């Protein structure tokens, strides 16, 4: 007997819980002791693709597919019944049927039975991921799965996740919801047939700390939702560009610490909204806005804010940030508004994901100049795939070395061996900033990376000021201090750089190459 199998069951269950579910299930082959341990393991994770190959999914009338479904149904039913009949608790039940686009007739009856067994067996965590149909398509009447009433009897629930094609009927209003222990509630692609259902559900979760509400479908009859949960700390809401108004009121959530709003384009978020936000929620530490409509100018003033993310927010021209305790700022868009930091933490890390194009060159330089480098811990500048017409990228006429940044991350463009294209791109980048390190993500841009290496080594000058002015471009004084690689194969630290590139082209295992630079 091995040393582990003699440990108490609770410890062995804890070991299994830390393993991937497939690996945990395979422990039954080790010994009878491990097989007995697995039979009483209180966690159950079922993923449809583990039972049915993804390639079988289009074969709707294929009898083999339904035999595989019979295996899934038989396995889940027997395992849940065995745990219940032995008087054992079911701590976690996670069911992922997101790849099941066309369930067989009567399948929902089995899901109802599984949920009822789990609810009666003291389940703590219940997660249902069902099919949500094609993206952007309205759900048809036959796709919805009606959530059974037995769910509200699960008094021991601490976490409830409902995602994809799940309908909650107004019948839930006629019964008492017993979610007094729920701390995490996530509703994703869930249809509430009456506006009172969602409010009733949330209001009966007095201890909820984390709430995610994603609204993808046209929720019938609901124009406004009030969340009355004073203990709520995390809220994520997504509108998914439906159009039309939808008001979310969470004024009572005074302890809110993390707020995420996605795809809110029907209403413009004005500067006044930010002023009211931080006064209403004084503990707010993390704010994320993604694909939201904004006013042209916003100002963010908060002494508590630590994390700020602005991703693809339309209309923005100017952003002013005064957050002395801000630790992380993440901006992503193809446009480059003027972003200014009035105050910030000395541990502030800034990441900017942007595009490389002519009109963005000056705002990119402006952003770098407006960042308080004396308090900045690091800045990473990520450049999206560049536009194809590189020849029009200008080098900015600079009288001195531009602002220094800690790191520049750039996707190496796939260009033919034409130096006339490589030179302007490098000149453009180095006109905007002086990176202490620069990383190239490798796709097919090995010719570009090789040109950059040779330019810094002095063997090539490229297309820059040197060819038109009687002075040397400042970046020709750069020296490569160190080259590091991220790849799937071993590299000798003393290997020739070009030999490494040749090997990378053949194997395709190179992820990125980083140059550490100094003047």
Coordinates of C-alpha atoms in Angstrom, one line a residue:
X1 CA 0.0 0.0 0.0
X2 CA 1.3 3.5 -0.8
X3 CA 1.8 6.1 1.9
X4 CA -1.1 8.3 0.9
X5 CA -4.0 5.8 0.7
X6 CA -3.9 5.3 4.5
X7 CA -4.7 9.0 5.2
X8 CA -8.1 10.0 6.4
X9 CA -10.8 10.3 3.7
X10 CA -11.1 14.1 4.1
X11 CA -7.5 14.6 3.3
X12 CA -7.7 12.2 0.3
X13 CA -10.7 14.1 -1.0
X14 CA -8.8 17.3 -0.6
X15 CA -6.0 15.8 -2.8
X16 CA -8.5 14.8 -5.4
X17 CA -10.1 18.2 -5.4
X18 CA -6.7 19.8 -6.3
X19 CA -6.3 17.5 -9.4
X20 CA -7.9 18.0 -12.8
X21 CA -11.1 16.0 -12.7
X22 CA -9.9 13.5 -15.3
X23 CA -6.8 12.8 -13.3
X24 CA -8.8 12.5 -10.1
X25 CA -11.0 9.9 -11.8
X26 CA -8.1 7.9 -13.0
X27 CA -6.9 7.3 -9.4
X28 CA -9.3 4.4 -9.3
X29 CA -6.7 2.4 -11.2
X30 CA -4.1 2.8 -8.4
X31 CA -5.6 0.6 -5.7
X32 CA -8.9 -0.5 -4.0
X33 CA -8.3 2.2 -1.4
X34 CA -8.2 4.9 -4.0
X35 CA -11.2 3.4 -5.8
X36 CA -13.2 3.6 -2.5
X37 CA -12.0 7.1 -2.0
X38 CA -13.3 8.1 -5.5
X39 CA -16.6 6.5 -4.9
X40 CA -17.2 8.8 -1.9
X41 CA -15.6 11.9 -3.5
X42 CA -18.2 14.7 -3.0
X43 CA -17.3 16.8 -6.0
X44 CA -18.7 16.1 -9.5
X45 CA -17.7 17.9 -12.7
X46 CA -19.3 16.8 -15.9
X47 CA -18.3 18.3 -19.3
X48 CA -20.2 17.1 -22.4
X49 CA -17.1 17.1 -24.6
X50 CA -15.5 14.6 -22.4
X51 CA -18.2 12.1 -23.4
X52 CA -18.9 13.1 -27.0
X53 CA -16.3 14.1 -29.5
X54 CA -16.7 17.7 -30.8
X55 CA -16.4 16.3 -34.4
X56 CA -19.6 14.2 -33.8
X57 CA -21.7 17.2 -32.9
X58 CA -22.9 18.1 -36.5
X59 CA -24.1 14.5 -37.0
X60 CA -27.5 15.1 -35.5
X61 CA -29.1 11.8 -36.6
X62 CA -26.0 9.7 -35.9
X63 CA -27.0 6.8 -33.5
X64 CA -23.4 6.7 -32.1
X65 CA -23.9 10.2 -30.8
X66 CA -26.9 9.2 -28.8
X67 CA -25.2 6.1 -27.5
X68 CA -22.5 8.4 -26.1
X69 CA -25.2 10.6 -24.6
X70 CA -26.6 7.4 -22.9
X71 CA -23.2 6.9 -21.4
X72 CA -23.2 10.4 -20.0
X73 CA -26.7 10.1 -18.6
X74 CA -26.0 6.7 -17.1
X75 CA -22.7 7.8 -15.5
X76 CA -24.1 11.0 -13.9
X77 CA -27.3 9.5 -12.7
X78 CA -25.6 6.4 -11.1
X79 CA -22.9 8.5 -9.4
X80 CA -25.3 11.0 -7.9
X81 CA -27.7 8.3 -6.7
X82 CA -24.8 6.3 -5.1
X83 CA -23.7 9.4 -3.1
X84 CA -27.2 10.1 -2.0
X85 CA -28.0 6.5 -1.1
X86 CA -24.9 6.3 1.0
X87 CA -25.9 9.4 2.9
X88 CA -22.9 11.4 1.6
X89 CA -23.0 15.1 0.8
X90 CA -22.5 16.4 -2.7
X91 CA -20.4 19.5 -2.1
X92 CA -19.9 20.6 -5.8
X93 CA -21.9 19.8 -8.9
X94 CA -20.8 21.4 -12.1
X95 CA -22.5 20.5 -15.4
X96 CA -21.2 21.9 -18.7
X97 CA -23.3 21.1 -21.7
X98 CA -22.3 24.2 -23.7
X99 CA -21.3 22.0 -26.7
X100 CA -24.6 20.2 -26.8
X101 CA -26.4 22.1 -29.5
X102 CA -29.3 19.7 -30.1
X103 CA -30.1 17.7 -26.9
X104 CA -32.1 14.4 -27.4
X105 CA -35.8 14.4 -26.5
X106 CA -36.4 14.2 -22.8
X107 CA -32.9 15.2 -21.8
X108 CA -34.1 18.1 -19.7
X109 CA -35.8 15.6 -17.4
X110 CA -32.4 14.1 -16.5
X111 CA -31.0 17.5 -15.8
X112 CA -33.9 18.2 -13.5
X113 CA -33.3 14.9 -11.7
X114 CA -29.6 15.7 -11.2
X115 CA -30.3 19.1 -9.8
X116 CA -32.9 17.8 -7.4
X117 CA -30.5 15.1 -6.1
X118 CA -27.7 17.6 -5.6
X119 CA -30.1 20.1 -3.9
X120 CA -31.3 17.4 -1.5
X121 CA -27.7 16.3 -0.7
X122 CA -26.5 19.6 0.7
X123 CA -24.8 20.9 -2.4
X124 CA -22.6 24.0 -1.8
X125 CA -21.6 24.8 -5.4
X126 CA -24.0 24.4 -8.3
X127 CA -22.8 25.5 -11.8
X128 CA -24.9 24.9 -14.9
X129 CA -23.4 25.8 -18.3
X130 CA -25.9 25.0 -21.0
X131 CA -26.1 25.6 -24.8
X132 CA -26.5 29.2 -25.7
X133 CA -27.1 28.8 -29.4
X134 CA -25.3 30.7 -32.1
X135 CA -23.9 34.1 -31.0
X136 CA -26.2 37.0 -31.8
X137 CA -29.2 34.7 -32.6
X138 CA -32.4 34.9 -30.7
X139 CA -33.2 31.8 -28.7
X140 CA -36.0 29.7 -30.2
X141 CA -38.8 28.3 -28.0
X142 CA -37.3 24.8 -28.0
X143 CA -33.8 25.8 -26.9
X144 CA -34.6 27.1 -23.4
X145 CA -34.1 25.0 -20.3
X146 CA -36.6 25.8 -17.6
X147 CA -34.8 25.9 -14.2
X148 CA -36.6 23.6 -11.8
X149 CA -38.1 24.9 -8.6
X150 CA -36.1 22.5 -6.5
X151 CA -33.1 24.8 -6.8
X152 CA -34.5 27.3 -4.4
X153 CA -34.6 24.6 -1.7
X154 CA -30.8 24.2 -1.7
X155 CA -30.3 26.0 1.6
X156 CA -26.6 25.1 1.7
X157 CA -25.7 26.8 -1.6
X158 CA -22.8 29.2 -1.3
X159 CA -22.2 29.6 -5.1
X160 CA -24.7 29.5 -7.9
X161 CA -23.8 29.9 -11.6
X162 CA -26.4 29.8 -14.3
X163 CA -25.2 30.3 -17.9
X164 CA -26.6 29.8 -21.3
X165 CA -30.1 29.1 -22.5
X166 CA -31.7 28.9 -19.0
X167 CA -35.1 30.3 -18.4
X168 CA -36.4 31.3 -14.9
X169 CA -40.2 31.4 -14.9
X170 CA -42.3 33.8 -12.9
X171 CA -43.6 30.8 -10.9
X172 CA -40.4 31.4 -8.8
X173 CA -42.2 34.5 -7.4
X174 CA -44.8 32.2 -5.7
X175 CA -42.2 30.4 -3.6
X176 CA -39.7 31.4 -0.9
X177 CA -36.1 31.5 -2.1
X178 CA -33.7 30.0 0.5
X179 CA -30.4 31.4 -0.6
X180 CA -29.3 32.9 2.7
X181 CA -25.8 31.4 2.4
X182 CA -25.1 32.3 -1.2
X183 CA -22.0 34.5 -1.6
X184 CA -21.3 34.2 -5.3
X185 CA -24.1 34.6 -7.9
X186 CA -23.5 34.6 -11.6
X187 CA -26.3 35.0 -14.2
X188 CA -25.1 34.7 -17.8
X189 CA -27.6 34.5 -20.8
X190 CA -30.5 33.8 -18.4
X191 CA -34.0 34.7 -19.4
X192 CA -36.3 36.0 -16.6
X193 CA -39.9 36.0 -17.8
X194 CA -41.0 38.6 -15.2
X195 CA -39.0 41.6 -13.9
X196 CA -39.8 40.6 -10.3
X197 CA -38.0 37.3 -10.6
X198 CA -34.4 38.6 -10.9
X199 CA -35.0 41.1 -8.1
X200 CA -36.6 38.5 -5.9
X201 CA -33.7 36.1 -6.5
X202 CA -31.0 38.7 -5.8
X203 CA -32.8 40.2 -2.7
X204 CA -32.8 36.7 -1.1
X205 CA -29.0 36.5 -1.2
X206 CA -28.2 38.8 1.8
X207 CA -24.6 37.6 2.0
X208 CA -23.7 37.8 -1.7
X209 CA -20.3 39.3 -2.2
X210 CA -19.8 38.6 -5.9
X211 CA -22.5 39.2 -8.5
X212 CA -22.3 38.8 -12.3
X213 CA -25.2 39.7 -14.5
X214 CA -24.8 39.3 -18.2
X215 CA -27.7 40.2 -20.4
X216 CA -27.5 38.9 -23.9
X217 CA -31.0 38.1 -24.9
X218 CA -34.1 40.4 -24.9
X219 CA -35.3 39.8 -21.3
X220 CA -39.0 39.9 -21.5
X221 CA -40.6 42.9 -19.9
X222 CA -37.6 44.1 -17.9
X223 CA -36.5 47.7 -18.4
X224 CA -35.0 48.3 -14.9
X225 CA -33.3 46.1 -12.3
X226 CA -32.7 47.1 -8.7
X227 CA -30.0 45.2 -6.7
X228 CA -30.6 45.5 -3.0
X229 CA -27.6 43.8 -1.5
X230 CA -25.7 45.9 1.1
X231 CA -22.9 43.2 1.4
X232 CA -22.2 43.0 -2.4
X233 CA -18.5 43.5 -3.2
X234 CA -18.2 42.5 -6.8
X235 CA -20.6 43.3 -9.7
X236 CA -20.2 42.6 -13.4
X237 CA -22.9 43.7 -15.8
X238 CA -23.0 43.3 -19.6
X239 CA -25.6 44.7 -21.9
X240 CA -24.3 43.1 -25.2
X241 CA -25.3 46.0 -27.5
X242 CA -29.0 45.3 -27.5
X243 CA -30.0 48.8 -28.0
X244 CA -32.8 50.4 -26.1
X245 CA -32.6 51.5 -22.5
X246 CA -31.9 49.3 -19.5
X247 CA -31.3 50.8 -16.1
X248 CA -29.3 49.0 -13.5
X249 CA -29.7 50.4 -10.0
X250 CA -27.3 49.2 -7.3
X251 CA -27.2 52.3 -5.0
X252 CA -27.6 50.2 -1.9
X253 CA -24.3 48.3 -2.5
X254 CA -22.2 50.7 -0.5
X255 CA -19.5 48.0 0.1
X256 CA -18.9 47.5 -3.6
X257 CA -15.2 47.0 -4.3
X258 CA -15.1 45.8 -7.9
X259 CA -17.3 47.0 -10.8
X260 CA -17.2 45.8 -14.4
X261 CA -19.5 47.1 -17.1
X262 CA -19.4 45.6 -20.6
X263 CA -21.1 46.6 -23.9
X264 CA -23.2 49.5 -22.6
X265 CA -23.7 51.5 -25.7
X266 CA -27.3 52.6 -25.4
X267 CA -26.3 55.2 -22.8
X268 CA -23.3 57.5 -22.8
X269 CA -21.3 57.4 -19.7
X270 CA -20.6 61.1 -18.9
X271 CA -18.0 62.7 -16.7
X272 CA -20.6 63.4 -14.0
X273 CA -21.1 59.6 -13.7
X274 CA -17.5 59.1 -12.5
X275 CA -17.9 61.9 -9.9
X276 CA -21.0 60.3 -8.5
X277 CA -19.6 56.8 -8.7
X278 CA -16.7 57.2 -6.3
X279 CA -18.8 59.2 -3.8
X280 CA -21.5 56.5 -3.7
X281 CA -19.1 53.7 -3.4
X282 CA -16.1 54.9 -1.3
X283 CA -14.6 51.4 -1.1
X284 CA -14.4 50.9 -4.9
X285 CA -10.9 49.6 -5.7
X286 CA -11.4 48.1 -9.2
X287 CA -13.2 49.6 -12.2
X288 CA -13.4 48.0 -15.7
X289 CA -15.3 49.5 -18.6
X290 CA -15.3 47.6 -21.9
X291 CA -17.1 48.5 -25.2
X292 CA -18.9 51.3 -23.5
X293 CA -20.0 54.7 -25.0
X294 CA -18.2 57.5 -23.2
X295 CA -18.2 61.3 -23.3
X296 CA -15.2 62.9 -25.1
X297 CA -13.6 64.0 -21.8
X298 CA -13.6 62.1 -18.5
X299 CA -11.9 62.8 -15.2
X300 CA -11.4 60.1 -12.6
X301 CA -10.7 61.2 -9.0
X302 CA -10.4 58.5 -6.4
X303 CA -8.1 58.0 -3.4
X304 CA -9.2 54.3 -3.1
X305 CA -9.0 53.1 -6.7
X306 CA -6.2 50.6 -7.4
X307 CA -7.1 49.0 -10.7
X308 CA -8.5 50.8 -13.8
X309 CA -9.3 49.3 -17.2
X310 CA -10.6 51.1 -20.2
X311 CA -11.1 48.8 -23.2
X312 CA -12.4 50.0 -26.6
X313 CA -14.6 52.8 -25.2
X314 CA -15.9 54.9 -28.0
X315 CA -15.7 58.8 -28.3
X316 CA -12.9 59.2 -25.8
X317 CA -10.5 62.1 -26.6
X318 CA -9.1 63.0 -23.2
X319 CA -8.7 61.1 -19.9
X320 CA -7.5 62.7 -16.7
X321 CA -6.6 60.4 -13.8
X322 CA -6.0 61.6 -10.2
X323 CA -5.6 58.4 -8.2
X324 CA -2.7 58.4 -5.7
X325 CA -3.1 54.7 -4.9
X326 CA -3.6 53.4 -8.4
X327 CA -1.5 50.3 -9.0
X328 CA -2.6 49.2 -12.5
X329 CA -4.0 51.0 -15.5
X330 CA -4.9 49.0 -18.7
X331 CA -5.9 50.9 -21.8
X332 CA -6.9 49.1 -25.1
X333 CA -8.1 50.7 -28.3
X334 CA -7.0 51.4 -31.8
X335 CA -7.3 55.1 -31.0
X336 CA -5.0 57.0 -28.7
X337 CA -6.7 59.7 -26.6
X338 CA -4.7 62.1 -24.5
X339 CA -4.3 60.4 -21.1
X340 CA -2.8 62.3 -18.2
X341 CA -1.9 61.1 -14.8
X342 CA -2.2 63.9 -12.2
X343 CA -1.2 61.7 -9.3
X344 CA -0.4 58.0 -9.0
X345 CA 1.3 55.4 -6.8
X346 CA 5.0 54.8 -7.0
X347 CA 4.1 51.2 -7.8
X348 CA 1.9 52.1 -10.8
X349 CA 2.1 49.7 -13.7
X350 CA 0.6 50.9 -17.0
X351 CA -0.3 48.7 -20.0
X352 CA -1.4 50.3 -23.3
X353 CA -2.7 48.2 -26.2
X354 CA -2.9 50.3 -29.4
X355 CA -2.4 50.4 -33.1
X356 CA 0.4 51.6 -35.3
X357 CA -0.8 54.2 -37.8
X358 CA -0.1 57.7 -39.0
X359 CA -2.8 59.6 -37.1
X360 CA -2.0 57.8 -33.8
X361 CA 1.7 58.7 -33.8
X362 CA 1.4 62.1 -32.1
X363 CA -1.2 61.1 -29.5
X364 CA 1.0 58.1 -28.7
X365 CA 3.9 60.4 -28.1
X366 CA 1.7 62.8 -26.1
X367 CA 0.5 60.0 -23.8
X368 CA 4.1 58.9 -23.1
X369 CA 5.1 62.5 -22.3
X370 CA 2.1 63.0 -20.0
X371 CA 2.9 60.0 -17.8
X372 CA 4.7 60.8 -14.6
X373 CA 7.8 58.7 -14.9
X374 CA 9.1 59.7 -11.5
X375 CA 6.3 57.6 -9.9
X376 CA 5.9 54.9 -12.6
X377 CA 7.0 51.4 -11.8
X378 CA 6.7 50.1 -15.3
X379 CA 4.9 50.7 -18.6
X380 CA 4.2 48.1 -21.2
X381 CA 3.2 49.3 -24.7
X382 CA 1.6 46.6 -26.8
X383 CA 1.2 47.3 -30.5
X384 CA -1.6 45.5 -32.4
X385 CA -0.9 44.1 -35.8
X386 CA 0.2 47.0 -37.9
X387 CA -1.6 48.4 -40.9
X388 CA -0.3 47.0 -44.2
X389 CA 0.8 50.3 -45.7
X390 CA 4.0 50.8 -43.6
X391 CA 5.6 53.2 -46.1
X392 CA 3.4 56.1 -44.9
X393 CA 4.6 55.8 -41.2
X394 CA 6.6 59.0 -40.5
X395 CA 9.5 59.3 -38.0
X396 CA 8.8 62.2 -35.7
X397 CA 11.3 64.9 -35.9
X398 CA 12.7 64.9 -32.4
X399 CA 15.4 67.2 -31.0
X400 CA 16.3 64.8 -28.1
X401 CA 15.9 61.3 -26.9
X402 CA 12.1 60.7 -26.4
X403 CA 10.6 59.6 -23.0
X404 CA 11.9 56.3 -21.7
X405 CA 9.6 53.4 -21.0
X406 CA 10.3 50.2 -19.2
X407 CA 9.0 47.8 -21.9
X408 CA 7.7 47.8 -25.5
X409 CA 5.8 44.7 -26.7
X410 CA 5.4 44.6 -30.4
X411 CA 3.9 42.0 -32.8
X412 CA 6.6 41.5 -35.4
X413 CA 4.9 42.2 -38.8
X414 CA 5.2 39.6 -41.6
X415 CA 7.0 41.6 -44.3
X416 CA 9.1 40.3 -47.2
X417 CA 12.8 40.9 -47.1
X418 CA 12.4 44.5 -48.1
X419 CA 14.3 46.8 -45.9
X420 CA 12.3 49.8 -47.2
X421 CA 9.4 48.6 -45.2
X422 CA 11.3 47.6 -42.0
X423 CA 13.1 50.9 -41.5
X424 CA 10.1 53.2 -41.3
X425 CA 8.4 51.0 -38.7
X426 CA 11.4 50.9 -36.4
X427 CA 12.0 54.7 -36.8
X428 CA 8.4 55.3 -36.0
X429 CA 8.5 53.3 -32.8
X430 CA 11.8 54.8 -31.6
X431 CA 10.6 58.3 -32.4
X432 CA 7.8 57.8 -29.8
X433 CA 9.7 56.2 -27.0
X434 CA 13.0 54.8 -25.7
X435 CA 12.3 51.3 -24.5
X436 CA 14.6 49.7 -21.9
X437 CA 13.4 46.3 -23.2
X438 CA 11.6 45.5 -26.4
X439 CA 9.8 42.2 -27.1
X440 CA 8.7 40.9 -30.4
X441 CA 5.9 38.4 -30.5
X442 CA 6.8 35.9 -33.2
X443 CA 4.3 35.0 -35.9
X444 CA 6.0 35.1 -39.2
X445 CA 8.0 38.3 -38.7
X446 CA 11.5 36.8 -38.5
X447 CA 12.7 39.1 -41.3
X448 CA 11.6 42.2 -39.4
X449 CA 13.3 40.9 -36.1
X450 CA 16.5 40.2 -38.0
X451 CA 16.5 43.6 -39.5
X452 CA 16.0 45.2 -36.1
X453 CA 18.9 43.2 -34.7
X454 CA 21.2 44.2 -37.5
X455 CA 20.2 47.8 -37.3
X456 CA 21.2 47.9 -33.6
X457 CA 24.4 46.0 -34.3
X458 CA 25.3 48.8 -36.8
X459 CA 25.3 46.8 -40.0
X460 CA 22.1 48.4 -41.3
X461 CA 20.8 51.9 -40.9
X462 CA 17.4 51.5 -42.6
X463 CA 15.2 54.4 -43.7
X464 CA 15.6 57.2 -41.2
X465 CA 17.0 60.7 -40.6
X466 CA 20.5 59.5 -41.4
X467 CA 19.8 59.4 -45.1
X468 CA 18.4 63.0 -45.2
X469 CA 20.0 65.0 -42.4
X470 CA 23.6 65.8 -41.3
X471 CA 23.1 64.2 -37.9
X472 CA 22.9 60.7 -36.5
X473 CA 19.5 59.4 -35.2
X474 CA 19.7 59.0 -31.5
X475 CA 18.7 55.3 -31.6
X476 CA 21.8 54.3 -33.4
X477 CA 23.6 54.7 -30.1
X478 CA 21.5 51.9 -28.6
X479 CA 23.3 48.8 -27.6
X480 CA 21.9 45.3 -27.1
X481 CA 22.8 44.2 -23.6
X482 CA 21.0 40.9 -23.6
X483 CA 18.7 38.7 -25.7
X484 CA 16.3 36.3 -24.1
X485 CA 13.8 33.9 -25.7
X486 CA 10.5 32.3 -24.9
X487 CA 10.2 29.1 -26.9
X488 CA 9.3 25.4 -26.7
X489 CA 12.9 24.2 -27.4
X490 CA 16.2 24.5 -25.6
X491 CA 18.6 27.3 -26.7
X492 CA 22.2 27.6 -25.8
X493 CA 22.7 31.0 -24.2
X494 CA 25.9 31.4 -26.3
X495 CA 24.2 30.4 -29.6
X496 CA 24.4 32.7 -32.6
X497 CA 21.3 34.9 -32.9
X498 CA 20.8 34.2 -36.6
X499 CA 21.2 30.5 -36.0
X500 CA 18.4 30.7 -33.4
X501 CA 16.2 32.5 -36.0
X502 CA 16.8 29.8 -38.5
X503 CA 15.9 27.1 -36.0
X504 CA 12.8 29.0 -35.1
X505 CA 11.6 29.2 -38.6
X506 CA 11.9 25.4 -39.0
X507 CA 10.4 24.4 -35.7
X508 CA 7.8 27.2 -35.3
X509 CA 8.3 27.0 -31.5
X510 CA 9.4 30.6 -30.9
X511 CA 6.9 32.7 -29.0
X512 CA 8.8 35.9 -28.4
X513 CA 12.3 37.4 -28.4
X514 CA 13.3 40.2 -26.0
X515 CA 16.1 42.7 -26.4
X516 CA 17.4 44.5 -23.3
X517 CA 18.8 47.9 -24.5
X518 CA 20.9 50.7 -23.2
X519 CA 22.3 54.0 -24.5

